[in-house]
mmCIF file of C-alpha atoms in Angstrom:
data_model
loop_
_atom_site.group_PDB
_atom_site.id
_atom_site.type_symbol
_atom_site.label_atom_id
_atom_site.label_comp_id
_atom_site.label_asym_id
_atom_site.label_seq_id
_atom_site.Cartn_x
_atom_site.Cartn_y
_atom_site.Cartn_z
ATOM 1 C CA MET L 1 37.505 4.523 101.322
ATOM 2 C CA THR L 2 36.180 1.055 101.476
ATOM 3 C CA ASP L 3 38.227 -1.676 100.459
ATOM 4 C CA MET L 4 35.733 -3.841 98.250
ATOM 5 C CA THR L 5 37.831 -7.400 98.328
ATOM 6 C CA THR L 6 36.540 -7.385 102.086
ATOM 7 C CA LEU L 7 33.490 -9.651 102.808
ATOM 8 C CA PRO L 8 30.285 -8.075 103.565
ATOM 9 C CA GLY L 9 30.257 -6.377 107.210
ATOM 10 C CA GLN L 10 34.175 -6.051 107.028
ATOM 11 C CA GLU L 11 34.795 -3.070 105.322
ATOM 12 C CA ARG L 12 37.613 -0.930 107.176
ATOM 13 C CA TYR L 13 37.801 3.044 106.509
ATOM 14 C CA VAL L 14 41.344 4.246 105.425
ATOM 15 C CA ALA L 15 41.928 7.894 105.839
ATOM 16 C CA PRO L 16 43.738 9.779 103.138
ATOM 17 C CA LEU L 17 47.203 10.730 103.829
ATOM 18 C CA ASP L 18 46.837 14.181 103.392
ATOM 19 C CA GLU L 19 44.042 13.969 106.238
ATOM 20 C CA THR L 20 46.349 12.293 108.957
ATOM 21 C CA PRO L 21 49.045 14.902 110.749
ATOM 22 C CA LEU L 22 50.868 11.991 112.716
ATOM 23 C CA GLN L 23 53.237 12.189 109.513
ATOM 24 C CA ASP L 24 54.410 15.476 110.853
ATOM 25 C CA VAL L 25 54.285 14.062 114.223
ATOM 26 C CA ASP L 26 56.477 11.324 113.255
ATOM 27 C CA LYS L 27 59.002 12.774 110.624
ATOM 28 C CA VAL L 28 62.316 12.823 111.561
ATOM 29 C CA ASP L 29 64.515 16.131 111.052
ATOM 30 C CA GLU L 30 66.996 15.375 108.656
ATOM 31 C CA ASN L 31 68.953 18.230 109.035
ATOM 32 C CA ALA L 32 69.145 18.102 112.428
ATOM 33 C CA PRO L 33 73.061 17.351 113.846
ATOM 34 C CA ALA L 34 73.548 13.979 115.014
ATOM 35 C CA SER L 35 73.644 13.181 118.652
ATOM 36 C CA SER L 36 75.835 10.837 120.387
ATOM 37 C CA MET L 37 75.916 9.899 124.252
ATOM 38 C CA TRP L 38 78.747 12.272 125.014
ATOM 39 C CA ALA L 39 76.533 15.045 123.498
ATOM 40 C CA ASP L 40 73.998 14.210 125.567
ATOM 41 C CA ALA L 41 75.270 13.784 128.399
ATOM 42 C CA TRP L 42 76.929 17.089 128.324
ATOM 43 C CA ARG L 43 73.523 18.641 127.582
ATOM 44 C CA THR L 44 72.590 16.548 130.708
ATOM 45 C CA LEU L 45 75.197 17.846 132.969
ATOM 46 C CA ARG L 46 74.754 21.735 132.034
ATOM 47 C CA ARG L 47 71.380 21.369 133.700
ATOM 48 C CA ASN L 48 72.620 19.631 136.752
ATOM 49 C CA PRO L 49 72.938 22.132 139.719
ATOM 50 C CA MET L 50 75.217 19.635 141.556
ATOM 51 C CA PHE L 51 77.500 19.292 138.543
ATOM 52 C CA ILE L 52 77.601 23.451 138.008
ATOM 53 C CA ILE L 53 78.387 23.513 141.872
ATOM 54 C CA SER L 54 81.006 21.481 141.921
ATOM 55 C CA GLY L 55 82.710 22.104 138.590
ATOM 56 C CA LEU L 56 82.885 25.518 140.339
ATOM 57 C CA LEU L 57 84.447 24.620 143.332
ATOM 58 C CA ILE L 58 87.054 22.127 141.467
ATOM 59 C CA VAL L 59 87.813 25.030 139.466
ATOM 60 C CA PHE L 60 88.799 27.363 142.637
ATOM 61 C CA ILE L 61 90.417 24.437 144.299
ATOM 62 C CA VAL L 62 92.703 23.406 141.115
ATOM 63 C CA ILE L 63 93.561 27.207 140.994
ATOM 64 C CA VAL L 64 94.836 27.211 144.329
ATOM 65 C CA ALA L 65 97.039 24.346 144.103
ATOM 66 C CA LEU L 66 98.457 25.768 140.712
ATOM 67 C CA PHE L 67 99.000 28.988 142.168
ATOM 68 C CA PRO L 68 99.394 29.522 145.684
ATOM 69 C CA ALA L 69 101.336 32.834 145.755
ATOM 70 C CA LEU L 70 98.116 34.425 144.040
ATOM 71 C CA PHE L 71 96.540 33.734 147.991
ATOM 72 C CA THR L 72 99.310 34.122 150.560
ATOM 73 C CA LYS L 73 103.043 35.591 150.001
ATOM 74 C CA GLN L 74 104.218 33.675 152.848
ATOM 75 C CA ASN L 75 106.512 30.566 153.307
ATOM 76 C CA PRO L 76 104.525 27.738 154.636
ATOM 77 C CA ASN L 77 107.731 25.828 155.991
ATOM 78 C CA TYR L 78 108.587 29.434 158.183
ATOM 79 C CA CYS L 79 107.626 28.667 161.699
ATOM 80 C CA THR L 80 108.658 30.136 165.052
ATOM 81 C CA LEU L 81 107.758 29.189 168.560
ATOM 82 C CA GLU L 82 106.921 32.866 169.656
ATOM 83 C CA ASN L 83 103.863 32.447 167.166
ATOM 84 C CA SER L 84 102.904 28.926 168.847
ATOM 85 C CA LEU L 85 99.320 28.867 169.164
ATOM 86 C CA ALA L 86 98.727 32.474 168.147
ATOM 87 C CA PRO L 87 95.164 33.944 167.419
ATOM 88 C CA ALA L 88 94.200 34.950 163.999
ATOM 89 C CA SER L 89 95.730 38.445 163.620
ATOM 90 C CA ALA L 90 96.238 40.797 160.443
ATOM 91 C CA GLY L 91 97.746 38.971 157.710
ATOM 92 C CA HIS L 92 97.334 35.543 159.509
ATOM 93 C CA PRO L 93 93.557 34.861 159.224
ATOM 94 C CA MET L 94 93.594 31.106 160.593
ATOM 95 C CA GLY L 95 96.391 31.841 163.485
ATOM 96 C CA PHE L 96 99.072 29.578 164.469
ATOM 97 C CA ASP L 97 99.759 26.051 164.964
ATOM 98 C CA PHE L 98 101.870 24.630 167.889
ATOM 99 C CA GLN L 99 105.386 24.833 166.127
ATOM 100 C CA GLY L 100 104.001 28.814 165.106
ATOM 101 C CA CYS L 101 103.401 27.709 161.503
ATOM 102 C CA ASP L 102 100.603 30.155 159.790
ATOM 103 C CA VAL L 103 97.909 27.832 159.376
ATOM 104 C CA TYR L 104 96.175 29.518 156.287
ATOM 105 C CA THR L 105 99.478 29.519 154.371
ATOM 106 C CA ARG L 106 99.727 25.836 155.149
ATOM 107 C CA VAL L 107 96.137 25.052 154.393
ATOM 108 C CA VAL L 108 96.713 26.954 150.938
ATOM 109 C CA TYR L 109 100.023 24.993 150.000
ATOM 110 C CA GLY L 110 98.673 21.744 151.257
ATOM 111 C CA THR L 111 95.977 21.881 148.617
ATOM 112 C CA ARG L 112 98.804 21.210 146.081
ATOM 113 C CA THR L 113 100.261 18.196 147.562
ATOM 114 C CA SER L 114 96.688 16.385 148.094
ATOM 115 C CA LEU L 115 95.425 17.304 145.035
ATOM 116 C CA SER L 116 98.287 16.317 143.040
ATOM 117 C CA VAL L 117 98.386 12.433 144.770
ATOM 118 C CA GLY L 118 94.600 12.278 144.298
ATOM 119 C CA LEU L 119 95.004 13.215 140.541
ATOM 120 C CA CYS L 120 98.062 11.131 139.643
ATOM 121 C CA ALA L 121 96.953 7.947 141.861
ATOM 122 C CA THR L 122 93.276 8.506 139.942
ATOM 123 C CA ILE L 123 95.429 7.981 136.687
ATOM 124 C CA LEU L 124 97.504 5.525 137.087
ATOM 125 C CA VAL L 125 94.907 3.159 138.659
ATOM 126 C CA VAL L 126 92.548 3.888 135.544
ATOM 127 C CA LEU L 127 94.813 2.884 132.976
ATOM 128 C CA LEU L 128 96.117 -0.190 134.906
ATOM 129 C CA GLY L 129 93.070 -1.323 135.715
ATOM 130 C CA THR L 130 91.491 -0.217 132.520
ATOM 131 C CA ILE L 131 94.506 -2.448 130.525
ATOM 132 C CA ILE L 132 94.036 -5.219 132.812
ATOM 133 C CA GLY L 133 90.109 -5.590 132.696
ATOM 134 C CA ALA L 134 90.036 -5.136 129.287
ATOM 135 C CA ILE L 135 91.991 -7.882 127.466
ATOM 136 C CA ALA L 136 91.019 -10.046 130.329
ATOM 137 C CA GLY L 137 87.335 -9.301 129.080
ATOM 138 C CA PHE L 138 88.169 -9.312 125.356
ATOM 139 C CA PHE L 139 90.047 -12.496 124.759
ATOM 140 C CA GLY L 140 88.033 -14.550 127.656
ATOM 141 C CA GLY L 141 89.655 -17.876 128.228
ATOM 142 C CA TRP L 142 92.833 -18.961 130.527
ATOM 143 C CA ILE L 143 93.609 -15.063 130.156
ATOM 144 C CA ASP L 144 90.438 -13.974 131.800
ATOM 145 C CA SER L 145 90.526 -16.587 134.184
ATOM 146 C CA VAL L 146 94.195 -15.760 135.388
ATOM 147 C CA LEU L 147 93.829 -12.166 135.222
ATOM 148 C CA SER L 148 90.741 -12.518 137.422
ATOM 149 C CA ARG L 149 92.166 -14.691 139.721
ATOM 150 C CA LEU L 150 94.800 -11.851 140.147
ATOM 151 C CA THR L 151 92.174 -9.035 140.600
ATOM 152 C CA ASP L 152 90.655 -11.321 143.320
ATOM 153 C CA ILE L 153 93.855 -11.406 144.955
ATOM 154 C CA PHE L 154 94.765 -7.878 145.276
ATOM 155 C CA LEU L 155 90.677 -7.083 145.831
ATOM 156 C CA ALA L 156 90.898 -8.966 149.014
ATOM 157 C CA LEU L 157 93.921 -6.882 150.274
ATOM 158 C CA PRO L 158 92.795 -3.688 152.147
ATOM 159 C CA ILE L 159 93.909 -0.933 150.393
ATOM 160 C CA LEU L 160 94.762 0.987 153.559
ATOM 161 C CA LEU L 161 96.465 -2.061 155.387
ATOM 162 C CA GLY L 162 98.744 -2.788 152.197
ATOM 163 C CA ALA L 163 99.378 0.702 152.024
ATOM 164 C CA ILE L 164 100.852 0.781 155.548
ATOM 165 C CA VAL L 165 102.448 -2.504 155.096
ATOM 166 C CA VAL L 166 104.547 -1.570 152.017
ATOM 167 C CA LEU L 167 105.486 2.167 153.114
ATOM 168 C CA GLN L 168 106.515 0.296 156.295
ATOM 169 C CA MET L 169 108.821 -1.753 154.470
ATOM 170 C CA PHE L 170 110.113 1.100 152.385
ATOM 171 C CA LYS L 171 109.965 4.104 154.765
ATOM 172 C CA THR L 172 113.456 5.549 153.645
ATOM 173 C CA ASN L 173 113.113 8.446 151.008
ATOM 174 C CA SER L 174 109.410 8.725 151.066
ATOM 175 C CA SER L 175 107.980 10.958 147.873
ATOM 176 C CA ILE L 176 104.738 11.755 146.714
ATOM 177 C CA TRP L 177 105.642 9.494 143.777
ATOM 178 C CA LYS L 178 106.065 6.362 146.116
ATOM 179 C CA ILE L 179 102.730 7.329 147.670
ATOM 180 C CA VAL L 180 101.016 7.245 144.044
ATOM 181 C CA LEU L 181 102.616 3.957 143.522
ATOM 182 C CA VAL L 182 101.470 2.151 146.621
ATOM 183 C CA MET L 183 97.747 3.206 145.924
ATOM 184 C CA ALA L 184 97.905 2.115 142.298
ATOM 185 C CA LEU L 185 99.337 -1.087 143.076
ATOM 186 C CA PHE L 186 96.207 -1.910 145.448
ATOM 187 C CA GLY L 187 93.501 0.374 143.867
ATOM 188 C CA TRP L 188 93.161 -1.097 140.541
ATOM 189 C CA THR L 189 91.094 -3.729 141.127
ATOM 190 C CA SER L 190 87.787 -1.791 141.252
ATOM 191 C CA THR L 191 88.423 -0.630 137.881
ATOM 192 C CA ALA L 192 89.755 -3.376 136.522
ATOM 193 C CA ARG L 193 86.156 -5.617 137.289
ATOM 194 C CA ILE L 194 84.290 -2.485 135.457
ATOM 195 C CA ALA L 195 86.453 -2.234 132.620
ATOM 196 C CA ARG L 196 86.201 -6.161 132.065
ATOM 197 C CA GLY L 197 82.436 -6.272 132.398
ATOM 198 C CA ALA L 198 82.113 -3.254 129.897
ATOM 199 C CA VAL L 199 84.374 -4.798 127.378
ATOM 200 C CA MET L 200 82.526 -8.231 127.640
ATOM 201 C CA GLU L 201 79.292 -6.583 127.050
ATOM 202 C CA ALA L 202 80.623 -4.316 124.267
ATOM 203 C CA LYS L 203 82.461 -6.941 122.524
ATOM 204 C CA ASN L 204 79.286 -9.047 121.578
ATOM 205 C CA LEU L 205 77.919 -5.737 119.836
ATOM 206 C CA GLU L 206 77.409 -5.743 115.671
ATOM 207 C CA PHE L 207 79.945 -2.933 115.461
ATOM 208 C CA ASN L 208 82.267 -5.088 116.427
ATOM 209 C CA THR L 209 81.436 -8.155 114.392
ATOM 210 C CA ALA L 210 81.357 -5.781 111.232
ATOM 211 C CA SER L 211 84.880 -4.588 112.092
ATOM 212 C CA THR L 212 86.314 -8.084 112.002
ATOM 213 C CA ALA L 213 84.327 -8.662 108.937
ATOM 214 C CA LEU L 214 86.167 -6.000 107.168
ATOM 215 C CA GLY L 215 89.267 -7.224 108.145
ATOM 216 C CA SER L 216 90.167 -5.652 111.341
ATOM 217 C CA SER L 217 92.396 -7.373 113.630
ATOM 218 C CA PRO L 218 91.421 -8.184 117.417
ATOM 219 C CA MET L 219 93.766 -6.126 118.630
ATOM 220 C CA ARG L 220 92.668 -3.129 116.920
ATOM 221 C CA ASN L 221 88.983 -3.645 117.451
ATOM 222 C CA LEU L 222 90.039 -3.495 121.222
ATOM 223 C CA PHE L 223 91.619 -0.033 121.378
ATOM 224 C CA ARG L 224 89.850 1.456 118.243
ATOM 225 C CA HIS L 225 86.098 0.675 118.427
ATOM 226 C CA ILE L 226 85.641 -1.351 121.837
ATOM 227 C CA LEU L 227 87.316 0.460 124.797
ATOM 228 C CA PRO L 228 85.756 3.797 123.344
ATOM 229 C CA ASN L 229 82.888 2.451 123.479
ATOM 230 C CA SER L 230 83.500 1.186 127.037
ATOM 231 C CA LEU L 231 84.703 4.195 128.785
ATOM 232 C CA ALA L 232 81.589 5.618 130.480
ATOM 233 C CA PRO L 233 81.622 3.455 133.349
ATOM 234 C CA ILE L 234 85.382 3.923 133.861
ATOM 235 C CA ILE L 235 84.896 7.567 133.620
ATOM 236 C CA VAL L 236 82.130 7.336 136.402
ATOM 237 C CA ILE L 237 84.623 4.738 138.994
ATOM 238 C CA GLY L 238 87.385 7.093 138.073
ATOM 239 C CA THR L 239 85.772 10.360 138.950
ATOM 240 C CA THR L 240 84.386 8.867 142.368
ATOM 241 C CA SER L 241 87.466 7.340 143.195
ATOM 242 C CA LEU L 242 89.572 10.582 142.895
ATOM 243 C CA ALA L 243 88.174 11.457 146.575
ATOM 244 C CA THR L 244 89.157 8.153 148.049
ATOM 245 C CA TYR L 245 93.023 8.707 146.834
ATOM 246 C CA ILE L 246 92.912 12.196 148.718
ATOM 247 C CA VAL L 247 91.497 10.821 151.602
ATOM 248 C CA LEU L 248 93.642 8.136 151.544
ATOM 249 C CA GLU L 249 97.135 10.286 151.325
ATOM 250 C CA ALA L 250 95.476 12.321 154.029
ATOM 251 C CA THR L 251 95.016 9.161 156.329
ATOM 252 C CA LEU L 252 98.578 7.756 155.737
ATOM 253 C CA SER L 253 100.181 11.159 156.339
ATOM 254 C CA PHE L 254 97.596 11.358 159.578
ATOM 255 C CA LEU L 255 99.460 7.689 160.355
ATOM 256 C CA GLY L 256 102.714 8.892 160.202
ATOM 257 C CA VAL L 257 103.603 6.395 157.002
ATOM 258 C CA GLY L 258 103.200 8.680 154.051
ATOM 259 C CA LEU L 259 104.664 11.474 153.189
ATOM 260 C CA PRO L 260 107.619 13.096 155.306
ATOM 261 C CA SER L 261 107.007 15.879 157.504
ATOM 262 C CA THR L 262 109.013 18.285 155.564
ATOM 263 C CA THR L 263 105.751 17.911 152.345
ATOM 264 C CA VAL L 264 103.286 20.395 153.599
ATOM 265 C CA SER L 265 100.050 18.573 153.350
ATOM 266 C CA TRP L 266 96.403 18.197 155.197
ATOM 267 C CA GLY L 267 97.146 14.699 156.561
ATOM 268 C CA GLY L 268 100.389 15.992 158.140
ATOM 269 C CA ASP L 269 98.718 19.267 159.443
ATOM 270 C CA ILE L 270 95.593 17.142 161.341
ATOM 271 C CA SER L 271 98.355 15.163 162.390
ATOM 272 C CA GLN L 272 100.001 17.439 164.211
ATOM 273 C CA ALA L 273 97.176 19.268 165.464
ATOM 274 C CA GLN L 274 96.326 16.427 167.719
ATOM 275 C CA THR L 275 98.175 17.734 170.413
ATOM 276 C CA SER L 276 96.637 21.228 170.881
ATOM 277 C CA LEU L 277 93.039 19.778 169.791
ATOM 278 C CA MET L 278 92.147 20.531 173.631
ATOM 279 C CA THR L 279 93.369 23.984 173.781
ATOM 280 C CA ASN L 280 93.089 25.008 170.232
ATOM 281 C CA PRO L 281 90.749 22.932 168.050
ATOM 282 C CA MET L 282 90.466 25.617 165.281
ATOM 283 C CA VAL L 283 94.283 24.245 164.145
ATOM 284 C CA LEU L 284 92.508 21.015 163.728
ATOM 285 C CA PHE L 285 89.487 22.476 162.276
ATOM 286 C CA TYR L 286 90.899 24.373 159.220
ATOM 287 C CA PRO L 287 92.916 21.808 157.210
ATOM 288 C CA SER L 288 89.681 19.324 157.889
ATOM 289 C CA ALA L 289 87.256 21.458 156.442
ATOM 290 C CA ALA L 290 89.693 21.938 153.523
ATOM 291 C CA LEU L 291 89.904 18.589 153.146
ATOM 292 C CA ALA L 292 86.317 17.946 153.152
ATOM 293 C CA ILE L 293 85.319 20.635 151.108
ATOM 294 C CA THR L 294 87.706 19.244 148.575
ATOM 295 C CA VAL L 295 86.593 15.375 148.916
ATOM 296 C CA LEU L 296 82.800 16.703 149.104
ATOM 297 C CA SER L 297 83.363 18.680 145.367
ATOM 298 C CA PHE L 298 84.765 15.329 143.705
ATOM 299 C CA ILE L 299 81.915 13.063 145.118
ATOM 300 C CA MET L 300 79.053 15.315 143.778
ATOM 301 C CA MET L 301 81.082 15.900 140.113
ATOM 302 C CA GLY L 302 81.089 11.561 140.169
ATOM 303 C CA ASP L 303 77.519 11.470 141.118
ATOM 304 C CA ALA L 304 76.246 14.167 138.486
ATOM 305 C CA VAL L 305 78.914 12.415 135.870
ATOM 306 C CA LYS L 306 77.119 8.705 136.918
ATOM 307 C CA ASP L 307 73.672 10.109 136.418
ATOM 308 C CA ALA L 308 74.552 11.941 132.563
ATOM 309 C CA LEU L 309 76.064 8.778 131.890
ATOM 310 C CA ASP L 310 74.390 6.255 133.508
ATOM 311 C CA PRO L 311 70.979 6.888 133.083
ATOM 312 C CA LYS L 312 69.845 3.623 134.345
ATOM 313 C CA SER L 313 71.309 4.011 137.778
ATOM 314 C CA ARG L 314 69.055 7.203 138.834
ATOM 315 C CA THR L 315 66.623 6.478 141.594
ATOM 316 C CA LEU L 316 62.899 6.663 141.106
#
């Protein structure tokens, strides 16, 4: 039809509504289930081969750590010099180390130690860093200044060097929890900085303003609304950091300042295998391979989670 109110030569044609298919294209399905960031992330992860492969490896590693008796019936601390550096045989597929211990059994039981240290350290680091970073980013002012300077001080200390110094100061009665606490003491800074930035971004969004207008207290806003909407980058850094703490535990044990020699761990076995590196390098290879596969699995998982929760970080 022609709009008769326009001047001659300026007529415009408007098609009837029933002749325009755009309404079907742009129409929103009101019956479709509501989507969220977590649902979209899970949908992306399920189609990511890296997530599937790393997930299967991690599940297998967790089963080995929880139920080592399913994979070996031998005692990892049973060693006899008669079997020193003996080759692989029936029931001993990886041979024996210099002390005559079964390498396969120690690799299996070492999984529990490395994984438990990495998981516990990651949980403590994420909790401590998230609380400090969230408080600094939410309240700002002098609180932010003090906590930020404290974060900078700890960030300037290398985590490995700091852990060596503290563990040397308290060398007696070494245990898994002491290693975990030392890792948490020096490892929370990166998580705190990520949490601070995420909270500062989330607190300026509309839902926080609306919640405050409805009478919600600042602490309720922080823990009920802002933190749940800031978890994506925190989960990403937590997932990728887990591999770091597994390697750190192995490094401390390798240097002789970590877990005691009576505790079965990959780092301790790698350290003891140095003496037989030239004559029997496979003694060093097996625990190193187990450590590498575990770390690679968590790194792959972290990369997959990062791509799912932070699509902007993907390389084109």
